[in-house]
Amino acid sequence: MAPLMEKIAEALHLKSHHKEKEAKAEEHPAVTAKQVFDSSKVTVVFVLGGPGAGKGTQCDKLVQEFDFCHLSAGDLLRAEQHRENSEYGELISTYIKEGQIVPMEITIKLLENAMRAALEEKTTGEGWGEGRGRFLVDGFPRKMDQALKFDEEVSKSSLVLFFTTTEEVMLQRLLKRGETSGREDDNEESIKKRFRTYKETTMPVIEHYTKQGKVASIDASASVEEVYEKASAVIKELFAGQLSRSVTV
Ligand code: ADP
Ligand code: C5P
Ligand code: MG
């Protein structure tokens, strides 16, 4: 384990799981020693889109229909920020207010731990049991380094659900959400910074997965129900094994 990862894992009270990975590779030679979760058993759908596009809203609905475990990278970071004795609270708070991307080691470790906990706890339900599981990883990967590391070392993603709309729509939604969310980044100054990071840092991730034929783009300007109809149809196709290229719906 790289020294930085080791340090972060220790600080977050996270165990090293390399032994576990090596043992798994011996049992199943087809599983690369580097990946934590077997992608033939674990379905990972990344959910992307600009701030306020409606990722969390749509994930909440997809969970009900398809029995996904919904993991929002932003929520996991905020929980870590507020965890007592977290060494990273201040760092995370600064990155979030500035709309910057938190160093990937922290976010990936939080996601990995949450996935492991879900696989241990949830053993019944469609797509679950005997090491199987299905995850909506919301707001991740926001930067190329996160995308490459997760696919290579955690579990290979199957699909990117990409919610698109205009900055004006996103701004209005975020300002409205800011009236009650209590989030320190739902204000005009932070929102502008988040839009900039989205364009400069996250769009290359979308381009990367579009080239791999893994992106389903969904216009998120319409009502929650109308957007959901499209999102649900895409996921149905995914589970039916009928998605083989990037699509716009
Ligand atoms: P994200 O997770 O992408 O930042 P959210 O799901 O939190 O976005 O949505 C941002 C705000 O916009 C929330 O207050 C939500 O209720 C609202 N919202 C989400 N989708 C729609 C929609 N299709 N139409 C109108 N408002 C929406
Ligand atoms: O997705 P959400 O809007 O909740 O993310 C809030 C903030 O959390 C982002 O603006 C960013 O500062 C941080 N974040 C991150 N890396 C991610 C997801 C979120 O640094 N993959
Ligand atoms: Mg969200």
PDB file of C-alpha atoms and ligand atoms in Angstrom, residues 49-58 138 173-174 176-177 183 194 220-225 227, ligand 1:
ATOM      1  CA  GLY A  49     -24.085  15.383 -13.859  1.00  0.00           C
ATOM      2  CA  GLY A  50     -23.498  18.961 -12.784  1.00  0.00           C
ATOM      3  CA  PRO A  51     -24.209  20.160  -9.244  1.00  0.00           C
ATOM      4  CA  GLY A  52     -27.978  20.289  -8.757  1.00  0.00           C
ATOM      5  CA  ALA A  53     -28.779  18.258 -11.886  1.00  0.00           C
ATOM      6  CA  GLY A  54     -30.838  15.863  -9.757  1.00  0.00           C
ATOM      7  CA  LYS A  55     -28.487  12.915  -9.183  1.00  0.00           C
ATOM      8  CA  GLY A  56     -29.505  12.279  -5.595  1.00  0.00           C
ATOM      9  CA  THR A  57     -33.204  12.684  -6.383  1.00  0.00           C
ATOM     10  CA  GLN A  58     -33.063  10.114  -9.178  1.00  0.00           C
ATOM     11  CA  ASP A 138     -23.438   9.091  -6.982  1.00  0.00           C
ATOM     12  CA  ARG A 173     -32.372  24.267  -8.099  1.00  0.00           C
ATOM     13  CA  LEU A 174     -29.335  24.700  -5.861  1.00  0.00           C
ATOM     14  CA  LYS A 176     -33.799  26.638  -3.690  1.00  0.00           C
ATOM     15  CA  ARG A 177     -32.187  23.593  -2.065  1.00  0.00           C
ATOM     16  CA  ARG A 183     -24.982  22.795   3.064  1.00  0.00           C
ATOM     17  CA  ARG A 194     -18.461  24.045  -8.431  1.00  0.00           C
ATOM     18  CA  ALA A 220     -32.606  16.231 -16.607  1.00  0.00           C
ATOM     19  CA  SER A 221     -34.413  19.517 -17.342  1.00  0.00           C
ATOM     20  CA  ALA A 222     -37.903  17.999 -17.163  1.00  0.00           C
ATOM     21  CA  SER A 223     -39.905  17.035 -14.077  1.00  0.00           C
ATOM     22  CA  VAL A 224     -38.577  14.446 -11.609  1.00  0.00           C
ATOM     23  CA  GLU A 225     -41.071  11.884 -12.931  1.00  0.00           C
ATOM     24  CA  VAL A 227     -36.518  12.203 -15.959  1.00  0.00           C
TER      25      VAL A 227
HETATM   26  P1  ADP B   1     -27.593  16.661  -7.166  1.00  0.00           P
HETATM   27  O1  ADP B   1     -27.521  15.453  -6.275  1.00  0.00           O
HETATM   28  O2  ADP B   1     -27.336  16.350  -8.600  1.00  0.00           O
HETATM   29  O3  ADP B   1     -26.734  17.808  -6.699  1.00  0.00           O
HETATM   30  P2  ADP B   1     -30.335  16.899  -6.128  1.00  0.00           P
HETATM   31  O4  ADP B   1     -30.960  15.591  -6.443  1.00  0.00           O
HETATM   32  O5  ADP B   1     -29.965  17.184  -4.718  1.00  0.00           O
HETATM   33  O6  ADP B   1     -29.086  17.205  -7.117  1.00  0.00           O
HETATM   34  O7  ADP B   1     -31.349  18.022  -6.653  1.00  0.00           O
HETATM   35  C1  ADP B   1     -31.063  19.404  -6.457  1.00  0.00           C
HETATM   36  C2  ADP B   1     -32.368  20.124  -6.100  1.00  0.00           C
HETATM   37  O8  ADP B   1     -33.228  20.150  -7.217  1.00  0.00           O
HETATM   38  C3  ADP B   1     -33.150  19.440  -4.990  1.00  0.00           C
HETATM   39  O9  ADP B   1     -33.721  20.425  -4.174  1.00  0.00           O
HETATM   40  C4  ADP B   1     -34.226  18.626  -5.727  1.00  0.00           C
HETATM   41  O10 ADP B   1     -35.403  18.497  -4.964  1.00  0.00           O
HETATM   42  C5  ADP B   1     -34.451  19.467  -6.962  1.00  0.00           C
HETATM   43  N1  ADP B   1     -34.733  18.658  -8.166  1.00  0.00           N
HETATM   44  C6  ADP B   1     -34.149  17.497  -8.518  1.00  0.00           C
HETATM   45  N2  ADP B   1     -34.603  17.066  -9.704  1.00  0.00           N
HETATM   46  C7  ADP B   1     -35.511  17.992 -10.132  1.00  0.00           C
HETATM   47  C8  ADP B   1     -36.327  18.115 -11.297  1.00  0.00           C
HETATM   48  N3  ADP B   1     -36.305  17.197 -12.269  1.00  0.00           N
HETATM   49  N4  ADP B   1     -37.117  19.199 -11.386  1.00  0.00           N
HETATM   50  C9  ADP B   1     -37.143  20.136 -10.417  1.00  0.00           C
HETATM   51  N5  ADP B   1     -36.409  20.075  -9.293  1.00  0.00           N
HETATM   52  C10 ADP B   1     -35.581  19.019  -9.137  1.00  0.00           C
END
